[in-house]
Short mmCIF file of C-alpha atoms and ligand atoms in Angstrom, two decimals:
data_model
loop_
_atom_site.label_atom_id
_atom_site.label_comp_id
_atom_site.label_asym_id
_atom_site.label_seq_id
_atom_site.Cartn_x
_atom_site.Cartn_y
_atom_site.Cartn_z
CA UNK A 217 0.00 0.00 0.00
CA UNK A 218 1.65 3.27 -1.02
CA UNK A 219 1.65 6.08 1.55
CA UNK A 220 -1.57 8.11 1.18
CA UNK A 221 0.23 11.35 0.35
CA UNK A 222 1.76 9.80 -2.72
CA UNK A 223 -1.49 8.54 -4.12
CA UNK A 224 -2.37 12.09 -4.91
CA UNK A 225 0.20 12.37 -7.64
CA UNK A 226 -0.92 13.70 -10.92
CA UNK A 227 1.01 14.79 -13.89
CA UNK A 228 -0.57 17.67 -15.66
CA UNK A 229 0.55 17.91 -19.19
CA UNK A 230 -0.21 21.27 -20.64
CA UNK A 231 0.78 20.04 -24.01
CA UNK A 232 0.98 23.31 -25.80
CA UNK A 233 2.01 21.52 -28.93
CA UNK A 234 2.77 24.05 -31.58
CA UNK A 235 3.02 22.59 -35.04
CA UNK A 236 5.19 24.81 -37.18
CA UNK A 237 6.02 22.60 -40.12
CA UNK A 238 4.69 19.08 -40.01
CA UNK A 239 7.70 17.11 -38.74
CA UNK A 240 8.42 19.64 -35.99
CA UNK A 241 6.70 19.91 -32.66
CA UNK A 242 7.28 22.11 -29.66
CA UNK A 243 5.82 20.90 -26.40
CA UNK A 244 5.78 22.00 -22.82
CA UNK A 245 5.39 19.70 -19.84
CA UNK A 246 4.22 21.09 -16.52
CA UNK A 247 3.99 18.71 -13.58
CA UNK A 248 3.04 19.07 -9.96
CA UNK A 249 3.14 16.48 -7.18
CA UNK A 250 3.26 16.25 -3.38
CA UNK A 251 6.89 15.07 -3.23
CA UNK A 252 10.04 16.99 -4.20
CA UNK A 253 10.37 18.57 -6.69
CA UNK A 254 6.82 19.79 -6.21
CA UNK A 255 6.69 21.51 -9.59
CA UNK A 256 8.49 21.14 -12.87
CA UNK A 257 8.30 22.91 -16.21
CA UNK A 258 10.12 21.63 -19.31
CA UNK A 259 10.29 22.61 -22.97
CA UNK A 260 10.82 19.96 -25.63
CA UNK A 261 11.52 20.37 -29.33
CA UNK A 262 10.63 17.19 -31.19
CA UNK A 263 12.04 14.63 -28.76
CA UNK A 264 14.86 16.76 -27.40
CA UNK A 265 14.56 18.61 -24.16
CA UNK A 266 15.71 22.19 -24.58
CA UNK A 267 14.94 24.04 -21.35
CA UNK A 268 13.88 23.56 -17.77
CA UNK A 269 12.45 26.16 -15.41
CA UNK A 270 13.90 26.70 -11.94
CA UNK A 271 11.09 27.60 -9.54
CA UNK A 272 13.50 28.72 -6.82
CA UNK A 273 14.77 31.78 -8.66
CA UNK A 274 12.44 31.91 -11.73
CA UNK A 275 15.37 31.21 -14.04
CA UNK A 276 15.57 29.12 -17.22
CA UNK A 277 18.34 26.56 -17.79
CA UNK A 278 19.21 25.38 -21.30
CA UNK A 279 19.84 21.63 -21.54
CA UNK A 280 23.00 22.29 -23.56
CA UNK A 281 24.81 25.60 -24.03
CA UNK A 282 23.86 25.80 -27.72
CA UNK A 283 20.24 26.49 -26.71
CA UNK A 284 21.23 29.46 -24.60
CA UNK A 285 20.42 31.99 -27.34
CA UNK A 286 16.68 31.09 -27.14
CA UNK A 287 16.56 31.14 -23.34
CA UNK A 288 14.45 34.30 -23.19
CA UNK A 289 11.77 32.80 -25.47
CA UNK A 290 11.44 29.52 -23.58
CA UNK A 291 8.77 30.22 -20.98
CA UNK A 292 6.11 32.84 -20.24
CA UNK A 293 6.79 35.46 -17.58
CA UNK A 294 7.10 34.26 -13.96
CA UNK A 295 3.63 35.42 -12.91
CA UNK A 296 1.99 33.41 -15.73
CA UNK A 297 4.09 30.36 -14.84
CA UNK A 298 3.07 30.82 -11.21
CA UNK A 299 -0.64 30.92 -12.08
CA UNK A 300 -0.30 27.73 -14.21
CA UNK A 301 1.44 25.96 -11.34
CA UNK A 302 -1.22 27.04 -8.83
CA UNK A 303 -3.88 25.74 -11.21
CA UNK A 304 -2.00 22.44 -11.52
CA UNK A 305 -1.84 22.00 -7.74
CA UNK A 306 -5.54 22.88 -7.26
CA UNK A 307 -6.54 20.51 -10.05
CA UNK A 308 -4.35 17.73 -8.66
CA UNK A 309 -5.86 18.14 -5.20
CA UNK A 310 -9.41 18.04 -6.55
CA UNK A 311 -8.71 14.96 -8.69
CA UNK A 312 -6.95 13.24 -5.80
CA UNK A 313 -9.96 13.74 -3.58
CA UNK A 314 -12.25 12.37 -6.27
CA UNK A 315 -10.13 9.41 -7.42
CA UNK A 316 -8.40 8.04 -4.33
CA UNK A 317 -9.26 4.31 -3.94
CA UNK A 318 -10.81 4.36 -7.42
CA UNK A 319 -7.80 4.69 -9.70
CA UNK A 320 -4.46 3.05 -8.90
CA UNK A 321 -1.40 5.24 -8.73
CA UNK A 322 0.73 5.12 -11.88
CA UNK A 323 4.31 3.83 -11.62
CA UNK A 324 7.27 3.52 -13.93
CA UNK A 325 9.34 0.38 -14.29
CA UNK A 326 12.59 2.12 -13.40
CA UNK A 327 15.91 0.95 -14.88
CA UNK A 328 19.35 2.20 -13.82
CA UNK A 329 22.64 1.97 -15.75
CA UNK A 330 26.07 3.44 -15.07
CA UNK A 331 28.70 4.19 -17.73
CA UNK A 332 31.61 6.56 -18.31
CA UNK A 333 31.41 9.76 -20.32
CA UNK A 334 34.74 9.08 -22.03
CA UNK A 335 36.63 5.85 -22.79
CA UNK A 336 38.06 4.51 -19.55
CA UNK A 337 41.71 5.01 -18.71
CA UNK A 338 42.75 4.03 -15.21
CA UNK A 339 44.15 6.93 -13.20
CA UNK A 340 42.75 9.55 -15.60
CA UNK A 341 39.82 11.82 -14.54
CA UNK A 342 36.51 10.80 -16.08
CA UNK A 343 32.80 11.26 -15.35
CA UNK A 344 30.43 8.47 -14.36
CA UNK A 345 26.90 8.88 -15.64
CA UNK A 346 23.99 7.25 -13.85
CA UNK A 347 21.11 7.07 -16.34
CA UNK A 348 17.68 6.29 -14.94
CA UNK A 349 14.89 5.49 -17.38
CA UNK A 350 11.14 4.94 -17.14
CA UNK A 351 10.86 7.20 -14.11
CA UNK A 352 7.37 7.95 -12.83
CA UNK A 353 6.69 9.89 -10.65
CA UNK A 354 9.65 12.28 -11.12
CA UNK A 355 10.71 12.04 -7.48
CA UNK A 356 13.98 10.17 -6.91
CA UNK A 357 16.78 10.14 -4.41
CA UNK A 358 20.13 9.26 -5.94
CA UNK A 359 23.13 8.19 -3.87
CA UNK A 360 26.59 7.47 -5.23
CA UNK A 361 28.83 5.10 -3.31
CA UNK A 362 32.45 4.12 -3.72
CA UNK A 363 33.41 0.78 -2.19
CA UNK A 364 30.17 0.89 -0.19
CA UNK A 365 30.92 4.33 1.33
CA UNK A 366 28.53 7.19 0.58
CA UNK A 367 30.17 9.92 -1.47
CA UNK A 368 28.92 13.26 -0.29
CA UNK A 369 31.27 15.37 -2.36
CA UNK A 370 31.55 15.95 -6.10
CA UNK A 371 27.85 15.22 -6.56
CA UNK A 372 26.23 17.24 -9.29
CA UNK A 373 22.49 17.80 -9.23
CA UNK A 374 20.35 15.51 -11.32
CA UNK A 375 17.77 16.60 -13.81
CA UNK A 376 14.54 15.20 -15.17
CA UNK A 377 13.90 14.86 -18.87
CA UNK A 378 10.31 14.46 -20.11
CA UNK A 379 9.64 11.64 -22.59
CA UNK A 380 6.84 11.34 -25.10
CA UNK A 381 5.09 8.55 -23.17
CA UNK A 382 4.79 10.86 -20.12
CA UNK A 383 7.54 9.10 -18.21
CA UNK A 384 10.82 10.78 -17.32
CA UNK A 385 14.52 10.08 -17.51
CA UNK A 386 16.99 11.34 -14.96
CA UNK A 387 20.78 11.65 -14.98
CA UNK A 388 23.31 12.06 -12.23
CA UNK A 389 26.98 12.78 -12.84
CA UNK A 390 30.00 11.93 -10.71
CA UNK A 391 33.55 13.02 -11.51
CA UNK A 392 35.94 10.19 -10.68
CA UNK A 393 39.48 9.05 -11.22
CA UNK A 394 39.14 5.29 -11.27
CA UNK A 395 41.84 2.80 -10.35
CA UNK A 396 41.97 -0.97 -10.59
CA UNK A 397 39.93 -2.59 -7.73
CA UNK A 398 37.64 0.44 -7.26
CA UNK A 399 33.92 -0.12 -7.36
CA UNK A 400 31.13 2.39 -7.56
CA UNK A 401 27.38 2.17 -7.25
CA UNK A 402 24.48 4.44 -8.10
CA UNK A 403 21.53 3.79 -5.78
CA UNK A 404 18.10 5.09 -6.71
CA UNK A 405 15.11 5.36 -4.40
CA UNK A 406 11.81 5.83 -6.19
CA UNK A 407 8.98 7.73 -4.49
CA UNK A 408 6.21 5.48 -3.20
CA UNK A 409 8.32 2.36 -3.70
CA UNK A 410 10.10 0.60 -0.89
CA UNK A 411 12.71 -0.54 -3.36
CA UNK A 412 16.19 0.83 -3.91
CA UNK A 413 17.54 0.07 -7.36
CA UNK A 414 21.32 -0.31 -7.45
CA UNK A 415 23.60 -0.28 -10.48
CA UNK A 416 27.27 -1.17 -9.99
CA UNK A 417 30.24 -0.03 -12.01
CA UNK A 418 33.76 -1.43 -11.85
CA UNK A 419 36.64 -0.26 -14.03
CA UNK A 420 37.00 -2.89 -16.70
CA UNK A 421 40.15 -3.25 -18.70
CA UNK A 422 40.13 -0.68 -21.44
CA UNK A 423 39.86 -1.92 -25.00
CA UNK A 424 43.43 -2.74 -26.08
CA UNK A 425 44.71 -0.16 -28.47
CA UNK A 426 47.30 -0.97 -31.10
CA UNK A 427 49.91 0.57 -28.83
CA UNK A 428 48.77 -1.59 -25.93
CA UNK A 429 48.89 -4.69 -28.14
CA UNK A 430 52.44 -3.87 -29.19
CA UNK A 431 53.24 -3.22 -25.52
CA UNK A 432 51.77 -6.57 -24.49
CA UNK A 433 53.63 -8.38 -27.30
CA UNK A 434 56.84 -6.67 -26.23
CA UNK A 435 56.47 -7.69 -22.60
CA UNK A 436 55.49 -11.23 -23.64
CA UNK A 437 58.61 -11.46 -25.74
CA UNK A 438 60.78 -10.11 -22.90
CA UNK A 439 59.24 -12.55 -20.42
CA UNK A 440 59.85 -15.37 -22.90
CA UNK A 441 63.54 -14.49 -23.12
CA UNK A 442 63.81 -14.26 -19.33
CA UNK A 443 62.22 -17.70 -18.86
CA UNK A 444 64.46 -19.13 -21.58
CA UNK A 445 67.55 -17.76 -19.83
CA UNK A 446 66.30 -19.04 -16.45
CA UNK A 447 65.70 -22.46 -17.99
CA UNK A 448 69.21 -22.53 -19.47
CA UNK A 449 70.64 -21.42 -16.15
CA UNK A 450 68.71 -24.10 -14.21
CA UNK A 451 69.84 -26.80 -16.62
CA UNK A 452 73.42 -25.66 -16.30
CA UNK A 453 73.14 -25.44 -12.48
CA UNK A 454 71.44 -28.85 -12.21
CA UNK A 455 74.09 -30.44 -14.40
CA UNK A 456 76.87 -28.78 -12.38
CA UNK A 457 75.33 -30.05 -9.11
CA UNK A 458 74.96 -33.50 -10.63
CA UNK A 459 78.61 -33.52 -11.80
CA UNK A 460 79.94 -32.49 -8.37
CA UNK A 461 77.95 -35.30 -6.66
C1 LIG B 541 17.71 26.71 -8.87
O1 LIG B 541 18.18 27.94 -8.41
C2 LIG B 541 18.75 27.92 -7.10
C3 LIG B 541 19.09 29.34 -6.71
O2 LIG B 541 19.84 29.98 -7.74
C4 LIG B 541 19.97 27.00 -7.11
O3 LIG B 541 20.53 26.93 -5.82
C5 LIG B 541 19.54 25.60 -7.55
O4 LIG B 541 20.67 24.75 -7.65
C6 LIG B 541 18.83 25.66 -8.90
N1 LIG B 541 18.31 24.33 -9.18
C7 LIG B 541 18.68 23.62 -10.26
C8 LIG B 541 18.03 22.28 -10.41
O5 LIG B 541 19.47 24.05 -11.09
C1 LIG B 542 9.24 34.30 -8.98
O1 LIG B 542 8.04 34.77 -9.61
C2 LIG B 542 6.92 34.83 -8.74
C3 LIG B 542 5.71 35.23 -9.60
O2 LIG B 542 5.94 36.40 -10.31
C4 LIG B 542 7.18 35.84 -7.61
O3 LIG B 542 6.09 35.86 -6.71
C5 LIG B 542 8.46 35.41 -6.88
O4 LIG B 542 8.79 36.37 -5.90
C6 LIG B 542 9.61 35.25 -7.86
N1 LIG B 542 10.76 34.70 -7.13
C7 LIG B 542 12.00 35.20 -7.28
C8 LIG B 542 13.06 34.56 -6.45
O5 LIG B 542 12.24 36.12 -8.04
C1 LIG B 543 33.41 17.47 -13.62
O1 LIG B 543 34.39 17.54 -14.63
C2 LIG B 543 34.05 18.40 -15.72
C3 LIG B 543 35.18 18.34 -16.73
O2 LIG B 543 35.51 17.03 -17.01
C4 LIG B 543 33.83 19.82 -15.21
O3 LIG B 543 33.42 20.65 -16.29
C5 LIG B 543 32.77 19.82 -14.13
O4 LIG B 543 32.64 21.12 -13.59
C6 LIG B 543 33.13 18.84 -13.02
N1 LIG B 543 32.02 18.77 -12.08
C7 LIG B 543 32.20 18.81 -10.76
C8 LIG B 543 30.97 18.72 -9.94
O5 LIG B 543 33.31 18.90 -10.25
C1 LIG B 544 14.50 11.30 -0.32
O1 LIG B 544 15.11 11.67 0.90
C2 LIG B 544 14.33 12.57 1.70
C3 LIG B 544 15.18 12.96 2.88
O2 LIG B 544 15.81 11.85 3.44
C4 LIG B 544 13.02 11.87 2.11
O3 LIG B 544 12.24 12.75 2.87
C5 LIG B 544 12.27 11.46 0.85
O4 LIG B 544 11.12 10.73 1.19
C6 LIG B 544 13.14 10.61 -0.05
N1 LIG B 544 12.46 10.39 -1.30
C7 LIG B 544 12.38 9.19 -1.90
C8 LIG B 544 11.76 9.17 -3.23
O5 LIG B 544 12.78 8.17 -1.36
#
């Protein structure tokens, strides 16, 4: 049985879909819910998220820097946004009161994977990405651990990305310098679920480059010569011992 407060979740999609030319669509997703973050506002062009609204300081964040030039056009003025959000919360409350015990609460089938941003090289700084898909509701707690110890530093904030099927994706980033024998985990708690989903990451041997192959051949060859010399020496030594007996 999910906690009663969480049953009241509703995602309000004010799908202001503007069709410019047929293959292009511009959509806006506004959500409100009882858990954190209580409100979210996202702008999507085709299937790519372009902007998100920060309700703390009424600012707009581009998803990548290239979108920065359209930042001012992304969302209506703060008072309009505020009135849409208030409407969303009132609507959610009214629907919750009407539908509790009638409609089950929707849930995603969350999956978590961890991978590196750049090809792995031991001892070289890299970024671990924890990608969480099929998230619903958009209320997660993400914890990074190294060797079972919680990492409290170097944790970047995570962001929600709206998908076409009304689920979300979320990403969390961790800057690391990985060494052999390290292990990391990304642990995700989903609102209303008693489960914690854990994805592990261990540094695996990097794909051998041509240089590495040559290096390995070289060391193999050297080792071969050493063993050959040792063998010769042992034979000689054994024979010498045998002769002196
Ligand atoms: C929103 O803005 C506040 C204040 O500037 C900042 O502390 C916070 O990190 C921002 N949130 C996100 C998700 O960027
Ligand atoms: C954000 O906008 C709302 C609505 O206009 C306003 O009430 C609030 O004070 C603004 N917050 C900040 C930090 O500017
Ligand atoms: C992580 O590293 C990247 C460069 O690789 C840097 O731009 C970013 O600011 C770093 N993030 C943190 C939280 O240190
Ligand atoms: C995340 O952590 C906060 C503080 O510990 C807690 O109140 C909240 O219920 C947690 N959320 C989820 C989705 O587990």
